[in-house]
mmCIF file of C-alpha atoms and ligand atoms in Angstrom:
data_model
loop_
_atom_site.group_PDB
_atom_site.id
_atom_site.type_symbol
_atom_site.label_atom_id
_atom_site.label_comp_id
_atom_site.label_asym_id
_atom_site.label_seq_id
_atom_site.Cartn_x
_atom_site.Cartn_y
_atom_site.Cartn_z
ATOM 1 C CA ALA W 58 -221.670 7.909 -26.859
ATOM 2 C CA PRO W 59 -220.816 7.934 -30.550
ATOM 3 C CA ALA W 60 -223.869 7.411 -32.840
ATOM 4 C CA PRO W 61 -223.826 3.882 -34.059
ATOM 5 C CA PRO W 62 -223.465 3.237 -37.840
ATOM 6 C CA VAL W 63 -226.716 3.119 -39.610
ATOM 7 C CA ALA W 64 -227.556 0.386 -42.109
ATOM 8 C CA LEU W 65 -231.063 1.454 -43.207
ATOM 9 C CA GLU W 66 -232.675 4.780 -42.874
ATOM 10 C CA ALA W 67 -236.047 6.252 -43.583
ATOM 11 C CA ARG W 68 -236.262 9.967 -43.728
ATOM 12 C CA GLY W 69 -239.627 11.763 -43.864
ATOM 13 C CA LEU W 70 -241.188 8.767 -45.522
ATOM 14 C CA VAL W 71 -244.805 9.196 -46.852
ATOM 15 C CA LYS W 72 -247.085 6.871 -48.845
ATOM 16 C CA ASP W 73 -250.376 7.906 -49.875
ATOM 17 C CA PHE W 74 -252.963 5.362 -51.549
ATOM 18 C CA ARG W 75 -255.595 7.565 -53.409
ATOM 19 C CA GLY W 76 -255.586 10.039 -50.718
ATOM 20 C CA PHE W 77 -255.220 7.558 -47.827
ATOM 21 C CA ARG W 78 -251.931 8.120 -45.936
ATOM 22 C CA ALA W 79 -250.636 4.728 -45.135
ATOM 23 C CA THR W 80 -247.213 5.889 -44.240
ATOM 24 C CA ASN W 81 -246.829 9.160 -42.437
ATOM 25 C CA ASP W 82 -243.640 11.067 -42.120
ATOM 26 C CA VAL W 83 -241.759 8.009 -40.901
ATOM 27 C CA ASN W 84 -238.280 8.740 -39.732
ATOM 28 C CA LEU W 85 -236.499 5.457 -38.654
ATOM 29 C CA GLN W 86 -232.842 4.412 -38.234
ATOM 30 C CA ILE W 87 -231.749 0.588 -38.327
ATOM 31 C CA HIS W 88 -228.402 0.267 -36.653
ATOM 32 C CA ASP W 89 -225.825 -2.006 -38.424
ATOM 33 C CA GLY W 90 -225.892 -5.353 -37.004
ATOM 34 C CA GLU W 91 -228.998 -5.082 -34.958
ATOM 35 C CA ILE W 92 -232.153 -7.136 -34.957
ATOM 36 C CA HIS W 93 -235.068 -4.630 -35.349
ATOM 37 C CA ALA W 94 -238.776 -5.517 -35.008
ATOM 38 C CA ILE W 95 -241.405 -3.377 -36.592
ATOM 39 C CA ILE W 96 -244.659 -3.847 -34.511
ATOM 40 C CA GLY W 97 -248.166 -2.391 -34.450
ATOM 41 C CA PRO W 98 -251.721 -3.324 -34.954
ATOM 42 C CA ASN W 99 -253.360 -4.413 -38.197
ATOM 43 C CA GLY W 100 -253.435 -1.503 -40.729
ATOM 44 C CA ALA W 101 -250.551 0.276 -38.879
ATOM 45 C CA GLY W 102 -248.531 0.424 -42.215
ATOM 46 C CA LYS W 103 -245.963 -2.385 -41.481
ATOM 47 C CA THR W 104 -246.114 -4.060 -44.912
ATOM 48 C CA THR W 105 -246.247 -0.790 -46.554
ATOM 49 C CA LEU W 106 -243.169 0.388 -44.816
ATOM 50 C CA PHE W 107 -241.500 -3.023 -45.721
ATOM 51 C CA ASN W 108 -242.291 -2.489 -49.480
ATOM 52 C CA LEU W 109 -241.011 1.121 -49.267
ATOM 53 C CA LEU W 110 -237.825 0.076 -47.672
ATOM 54 C CA SER W 111 -237.265 -2.685 -50.191
ATOM 55 C CA GLY W 112 -238.089 -0.621 -53.438
ATOM 56 C CA PHE W 113 -241.403 -2.492 -54.130
ATOM 57 C CA LEU W 114 -243.290 0.763 -53.570
ATOM 58 C CA LYS W 115 -242.241 4.273 -54.408
ATOM 59 C CA PRO W 116 -242.721 6.579 -51.712
ATOM 60 C CA THR W 117 -244.938 9.825 -52.237
ATOM 61 C CA ALA W 118 -242.339 11.791 -50.379
ATOM 62 C CA GLY W 119 -239.109 11.241 -48.389
ATOM 63 C CA GLU W 120 -236.125 9.000 -48.872
ATOM 64 C CA VAL W 121 -234.734 5.453 -47.988
ATOM 65 C CA ARG W 122 -231.049 5.317 -47.572
ATOM 66 C CA LEU W 123 -228.970 2.052 -47.459
ATOM 67 C CA PHE W 124 -225.570 2.397 -45.813
ATOM 68 C CA GLY W 125 -226.056 6.113 -46.436
ATOM 69 C CA GLU W 126 -226.884 5.679 -50.276
ATOM 70 C CA ARG W 127 -230.309 6.707 -51.516
ATOM 71 C CA VAL W 128 -232.076 3.664 -52.786
ATOM 72 C CA ASP W 129 -235.659 4.715 -53.059
ATOM 73 C CA THR W 130 -235.068 5.784 -56.756
ATOM 74 C CA LEU W 131 -233.805 2.447 -57.583
ATOM 75 C CA ARG W 132 -235.548 -0.821 -58.740
ATOM 76 C CA PRO W 133 -236.097 -3.772 -56.317
ATOM 77 C CA TYR W 134 -233.236 -5.709 -57.899
ATOM 78 C CA GLU W 135 -230.693 -2.903 -57.815
ATOM 79 C CA ILE W 136 -231.514 -2.509 -54.176
ATOM 80 C CA VAL W 137 -230.742 -6.364 -53.828
ATOM 81 C CA ARG W 138 -227.442 -5.708 -55.439
ATOM 82 C CA ARG W 139 -226.570 -3.182 -52.947
ATOM 83 C CA GLY W 140 -227.089 -5.709 -50.153
ATOM 84 C CA LEU W 141 -230.764 -5.771 -49.178
ATOM 85 C CA SER W 142 -232.895 -8.764 -49.579
ATOM 86 C CA ARG W 143 -236.222 -9.821 -48.170
ATOM 87 C CA SER W 144 -238.409 -12.555 -47.632
ATOM 88 C CA PHE W 145 -242.205 -12.651 -48.432
ATOM 89 C CA GLN W 146 -245.204 -13.617 -46.572
ATOM 90 C CA ILE W 147 -246.197 -14.964 -49.823
ATOM 91 C CA SER W 148 -244.426 -18.053 -50.697
ATOM 92 C CA SER W 149 -241.280 -17.601 -53.333
ATOM 93 C CA VAL W 150 -240.814 -21.361 -53.346
ATOM 94 C CA PHE W 151 -241.149 -23.452 -56.430
ATOM 95 C CA PRO W 152 -243.145 -26.597 -55.237
ATOM 96 C CA THR W 153 -242.174 -28.811 -58.000
ATOM 97 C CA LEU W 154 -238.397 -28.333 -57.327
ATOM 98 C CA SER W 155 -236.409 -29.935 -54.675
ATOM 99 C CA VAL W 156 -235.330 -27.980 -51.642
ATOM 100 C CA ARG W 157 -231.663 -27.793 -53.005
ATOM 101 C CA GLU W 158 -232.848 -26.867 -56.433
ATOM 102 C CA ASN W 159 -234.921 -24.059 -55.154
ATOM 103 C CA VAL W 160 -231.777 -22.464 -53.582
ATOM 104 C CA LEU W 161 -229.582 -23.138 -56.654
ATOM 105 C CA VAL W 162 -232.226 -21.258 -58.814
ATOM 106 C CA ALA W 163 -232.150 -18.396 -56.423
ATOM 107 C CA LEU W 164 -228.346 -18.334 -56.278
ATOM 108 C CA GLN W 165 -228.416 -17.669 -60.140
ATOM 109 C CA SER W 166 -230.716 -14.705 -59.955
ATOM 110 C CA PRO W 167 -231.610 -11.860 -59.837
ATOM 111 C CA THR W 168 -227.843 -11.375 -60.733
ATOM 112 C CA PRO W 169 -227.714 -13.756 -63.635
ATOM 113 C CA LEU W 170 -224.284 -15.243 -64.832
ATOM 114 C CA PRO W 171 -222.912 -13.628 -67.852
ATOM 115 C CA HIS W 172 -223.353 -16.603 -70.073
ATOM 116 C CA ARG W 173 -226.228 -18.574 -68.600
ATOM 117 C CA PHE W 174 -226.297 -21.055 -71.458
ATOM 118 C CA TRP W 175 -222.824 -22.187 -70.758
ATOM 119 C CA VAL W 176 -222.240 -22.317 -67.060
ATOM 120 C CA PRO W 177 -218.677 -23.879 -66.429
ATOM 121 C CA LEU W 178 -218.789 -27.012 -64.381
ATOM 122 C CA SER W 179 -216.515 -25.473 -61.588
ATOM 123 C CA ARG W 180 -219.120 -22.634 -61.248
ATOM 124 C CA LEU W 181 -221.861 -25.102 -60.870
ATOM 125 C CA GLU W 182 -220.061 -27.010 -58.214
ATOM 126 C CA SER W 183 -219.196 -23.717 -56.437
ATOM 127 C CA LEU W 184 -223.012 -22.778 -56.588
ATOM 128 C CA GLY W 185 -223.655 -26.378 -55.229
ATOM 129 C CA ALA W 186 -221.322 -26.028 -52.294
ATOM 130 C CA ARG W 187 -222.940 -22.647 -51.501
ATOM 131 C CA ALA W 188 -226.321 -24.061 -51.679
ATOM 132 C CA ASP W 189 -225.326 -26.845 -49.314
ATOM 133 C CA ALA W 190 -223.919 -24.313 -46.847
ATOM 134 C CA ILE W 191 -227.176 -22.096 -46.869
ATOM 135 C CA LEU W 192 -229.358 -25.318 -46.389
ATOM 136 C CA ALA W 193 -227.175 -26.193 -43.493
ATOM 137 C CA ASP W 194 -227.579 -22.788 -42.018
ATOM 138 C CA VAL W 195 -231.388 -22.616 -42.250
ATOM 139 C CA GLY W 196 -231.636 -26.239 -40.843
ATOM 140 C CA LEU W 197 -232.659 -28.012 -44.009
ATOM 141 C CA GLY W 198 -229.157 -29.802 -44.500
ATOM 142 C CA GLY W 199 -230.738 -33.016 -43.880
ATOM 143 C CA MET W 200 -233.319 -32.977 -46.656
ATOM 144 C CA PRO W 201 -231.931 -31.279 -49.988
ATOM 145 C CA GLU W 202 -233.757 -33.855 -52.220
ATOM 146 C CA ARG W 203 -237.150 -33.240 -50.709
ATOM 147 C CA LEU W 204 -239.616 -31.795 -52.965
ATOM 148 C CA ALA W 205 -240.629 -28.231 -51.736
ATOM 149 C CA ALA W 206 -244.273 -29.043 -52.067
ATOM 150 C CA ASP W 207 -243.717 -31.780 -49.417
ATOM 151 C CA LEU W 208 -242.295 -29.556 -46.843
ATOM 152 C CA SER W 209 -244.185 -28.511 -43.684
ATOM 153 C CA HIS W 210 -245.287 -25.101 -43.327
ATOM 154 C CA GLY W 211 -242.513 -24.259 -40.947
ATOM 155 C CA GLU W 212 -239.714 -25.869 -43.299
ATOM 156 C CA LYS W 213 -241.313 -23.680 -46.198
ATOM 157 C CA ARG W 214 -240.400 -20.708 -44.117
ATOM 158 C CA GLN W 215 -237.116 -22.034 -43.345
ATOM 159 C CA LEU W 216 -236.562 -22.405 -47.236
ATOM 160 C CA GLU W 217 -237.721 -19.069 -47.932
ATOM 161 C CA ILE W 218 -235.401 -17.432 -45.502
ATOM 162 C CA GLY W 219 -232.539 -19.586 -47.277
ATOM 163 C CA ILE W 220 -233.618 -18.216 -50.645
ATOM 164 C CA SER W 221 -233.313 -14.674 -49.347
ATOM 165 C CA MET W 222 -229.863 -15.562 -48.021
ATOM 166 C CA THR W 223 -228.583 -16.559 -51.438
ATOM 167 C CA GLN W 224 -227.779 -12.999 -51.976
ATOM 168 C CA ASP W 225 -225.773 -12.844 -49.033
ATOM 169 C CA PRO W 226 -227.586 -9.470 -47.909
ATOM 170 C CA ARG W 227 -225.945 -7.066 -45.520
ATOM 171 C CA VAL W 228 -229.738 -6.300 -44.479
ATOM 172 C CA LEU W 229 -232.468 -8.813 -44.346
ATOM 173 C CA LEU W 230 -236.033 -8.066 -44.186
ATOM 174 C CA LEU W 231 -238.204 -10.714 -42.761
ATOM 175 C CA ASP W 232 -242.021 -10.453 -43.123
ATOM 176 C CA GLU W 233 -243.735 -12.414 -40.223
ATOM 177 C CA PRO W 234 -241.287 -15.158 -40.179
ATOM 178 C CA THR W 235 -243.309 -17.066 -37.379
ATOM 179 C CA SER W 236 -246.854 -16.562 -39.009
ATOM 180 C CA GLY W 237 -248.937 -19.607 -38.897
ATOM 181 C CA MET W 238 -246.599 -21.585 -36.688
ATOM 182 C CA GLY W 239 -246.893 -23.695 -33.462
ATOM 183 C CA SER W 240 -244.633 -23.312 -30.606
ATOM 184 C CA GLU W 241 -242.146 -25.844 -31.833
ATOM 185 C CA GLY W 242 -241.969 -23.895 -35.346
ATOM 186 C CA ILE W 243 -241.607 -20.652 -33.350
ATOM 187 C CA ALA W 244 -238.661 -22.008 -31.449
ATOM 188 C CA ARG W 245 -236.943 -22.979 -34.484
ATOM 189 C CA VAL W 246 -237.431 -19.796 -36.297
ATOM 190 C CA ILE W 247 -236.055 -17.760 -33.365
ATOM 191 C CA ALA W 248 -233.025 -19.927 -33.564
ATOM 192 C CA LEU W 249 -232.691 -19.378 -37.346
ATOM 193 C CA VAL W 250 -233.174 -15.638 -37.090
ATOM 194 C CA ARG W 251 -230.332 -15.572 -34.462
ATOM 195 C CA GLN W 252 -228.169 -17.716 -36.714
ATOM 196 C CA VAL W 253 -228.656 -15.481 -39.926
ATOM 197 C CA ALA W 254 -228.281 -12.337 -37.991
ATOM 198 C CA ARG W 255 -224.530 -13.049 -37.245
ATOM 199 C CA GLY W 256 -222.794 -10.666 -39.161
ATOM 200 C CA ARG W 257 -225.689 -8.846 -40.684
ATOM 201 C CA THR W 258 -228.758 -6.542 -39.949
ATOM 202 C CA VAL W 259 -232.244 -7.935 -39.560
ATOM 203 C CA VAL W 260 -235.573 -6.138 -39.620
ATOM 204 C CA LEU W 261 -238.554 -8.227 -39.049
ATOM 205 C CA VAL W 262 -242.273 -7.573 -39.014
ATOM 206 C CA GLU W 263 -243.525 -9.644 -36.111
ATOM 207 C CA HIS W 264 -246.991 -9.956 -34.249
ATOM 208 C CA ASN W 265 -245.939 -12.413 -31.513
ATOM 209 C CA MET W 266 -244.565 -10.270 -28.815
ATOM 210 C CA SER W 267 -242.615 -13.177 -27.075
ATOM 211 C CA VAL W 268 -240.681 -13.561 -30.311
ATOM 212 C CA VAL W 269 -240.041 -9.717 -30.268
ATOM 213 C CA ALA W 270 -238.834 -9.816 -26.748
ATOM 214 C CA GLU W 271 -236.529 -12.734 -27.362
ATOM 215 C CA LEU W 272 -235.041 -11.511 -30.644
ATOM 216 C CA ALA W 273 -235.246 -7.765 -30.853
ATOM 217 C CA ASP W 274 -232.386 -5.244 -29.920
ATOM 218 C CA ARG W 275 -234.557 -2.381 -30.764
ATOM 219 C CA ILE W 276 -238.153 -2.015 -32.029
ATOM 220 C CA THR W 277 -240.369 0.454 -33.803
ATOM 221 C CA VAL W 278 -244.138 0.814 -33.011
ATOM 222 C CA LEU W 279 -246.316 1.884 -35.975
ATOM 223 C CA GLN W 280 -249.760 3.305 -35.392
ATOM 224 C CA TYR W 281 -252.127 4.804 -38.222
ATOM 225 C CA GLY W 282 -248.911 4.985 -40.282
ATOM 226 C CA SER W 283 -246.828 6.994 -37.929
ATOM 227 C CA VAL W 284 -244.031 5.968 -35.607
ATOM 228 C CA LEU W 285 -245.475 5.854 -32.011
ATOM 229 C CA ALA W 286 -242.095 4.963 -30.429
ATOM 230 C CA SER W 287 -238.644 3.657 -31.415
ATOM 231 C CA GLY W 288 -235.634 2.648 -29.405
ATOM 232 C CA ARG W 289 -234.397 -0.313 -27.193
ATOM 233 C CA TYR W 290 -237.031 -2.921 -26.782
ATOM 234 C CA GLU W 291 -236.812 -2.604 -22.942
ATOM 235 C CA ASP W 292 -237.354 1.232 -23.095
ATOM 236 C CA VAL W 293 -240.130 1.164 -25.727
ATOM 237 C CA ARG W 294 -242.228 -1.490 -23.881
ATOM 238 C CA ARG W 295 -242.474 0.845 -21.093
ATOM 239 C CA ASP W 296 -243.409 3.745 -22.896
ATOM 240 C CA PRO W 297 -246.960 4.766 -21.596
ATOM 241 C CA ARG W 298 -248.098 5.700 -25.183
ATOM 242 C CA VAL W 299 -247.252 2.178 -26.262
ATOM 243 C CA ILE W 300 -248.862 0.525 -23.342
ATOM 244 C CA GLU W 301 -251.979 2.563 -23.953
ATOM 245 C CA ALA W 302 -252.008 1.995 -27.738
ATOM 246 C CA TYR W 303 -251.777 -1.879 -27.029
ATOM 247 C CA LEU W 304 -254.330 -1.925 -24.119
ATOM 248 C CA GLY W 305 -256.740 0.182 -26.259
ATOM 249 C CA ASP W 306 -256.514 -2.178 -29.072
HETATM 250 P P1 ADP N 610 -250.201 -3.768 -41.750
HETATM 251 O O1 ADP N 610 -249.136 -4.531 -42.431
HETATM 252 O O2 ADP N 610 -249.670 -2.934 -40.526
HETATM 253 O O3 ADP N 610 -251.354 -4.496 -41.422
HETATM 254 P P2 ADP N 610 -250.564 -2.299 -44.291
HETATM 255 O O4 ADP N 610 -249.307 -1.650 -44.546
HETATM 256 O O5 ADP N 610 -250.889 -3.531 -44.841
HETATM 257 O O6 ADP N 610 -250.652 -2.543 -42.773
HETATM 258 O O7 ADP N 610 -251.733 -1.281 -44.590
HETATM 259 C C1 ADP N 610 -251.813 0.084 -43.895
HETATM 260 C C2 ADP N 610 -253.071 0.872 -44.470
HETATM 261 O O8 ADP N 610 -252.978 1.135 -45.860
HETATM 262 C C3 ADP N 610 -254.321 -0.114 -44.421
HETATM 263 O O9 ADP N 610 -255.339 0.799 -43.988
HETATM 264 C C4 ADP N 610 -254.575 -0.615 -45.869
HETATM 265 O O10 ADP N 610 -255.832 -0.735 -45.981
HETATM 266 C C5 ADP N 610 -253.956 0.444 -46.608
HETATM 267 N N1 ADP N 610 -253.235 -0.043 -47.972
HETATM 268 C C6 ADP N 610 -252.210 -0.811 -47.876
HETATM 269 N N2 ADP N 610 -251.906 -1.193 -49.296
HETATM 270 C C7 ADP N 610 -252.889 -0.329 -49.956
HETATM 271 C C8 ADP N 610 -253.129 -0.222 -51.431
HETATM 272 N N3 ADP N 610 -252.430 -0.679 -52.425
HETATM 273 N N4 ADP N 610 -254.065 0.506 -51.982
HETATM 274 C C9 ADP N 610 -254.910 1.181 -50.853
HETATM 275 N N5 ADP N 610 -254.798 1.090 -49.564
HETATM 276 C C10 ADP N 610 -253.813 0.269 -49.153
#
């Protein structure tokens, strides 16, 4: 079979923190259009890998490529402009703004308009229409005027995903989108990730294995900073080394 097109790739990626190797020679290919889950026990290096892929950390060695172009030398906002955006575990939501205002603010950054002090009315209206479309996509279309501070935990995560959608990313990185949620919230996030994955590539860090089973086309298992296994979910979950790593946890 022909090799599938690669959206995001790590080549020989290494990250050392004062002598401690948090990322150890990671080679990873995220295929264009797939939902790819990165799993592994606490301390395995999932967050560090996410930070390397999105440019928030510079690798000690190795490369990150986005649609073939080397991006590990770029700043995070330059990587966003090339089509990769991420959500954070730590909230990027402004609590004193409404749901819709949060999306509008994000729509105007980090790629500012040429003349921010004089935004043509037509431009604002088209931003408004885009904000409404994004809110509908993430399931918040019914509460545009609600203060972000008044949202439930799950609704805040939906808004965060909406904020990362404002850059219309080709590749979306989601950091533990179901963390701290009950079963109802988890079901909503699963539906939401499926929705936003249409026509784009999604990479997520996820602890909940039933979420991984439902969503992921392929997964990568990290252990002690290294890739233990990577491939189709159905194959990786049967890999004896993966079973051993999880039973031995
Ligand atoms: P995970 O997200 O899988 O729980 P992390 O990427 O957060 O793992 O951490 C991997 C390892 O790297 C851990 O042992 C952690 O203590 C270490 N680490 C992460 N960030 C730093 C840092 N800024 N300085 C030193 N050590 C770090």
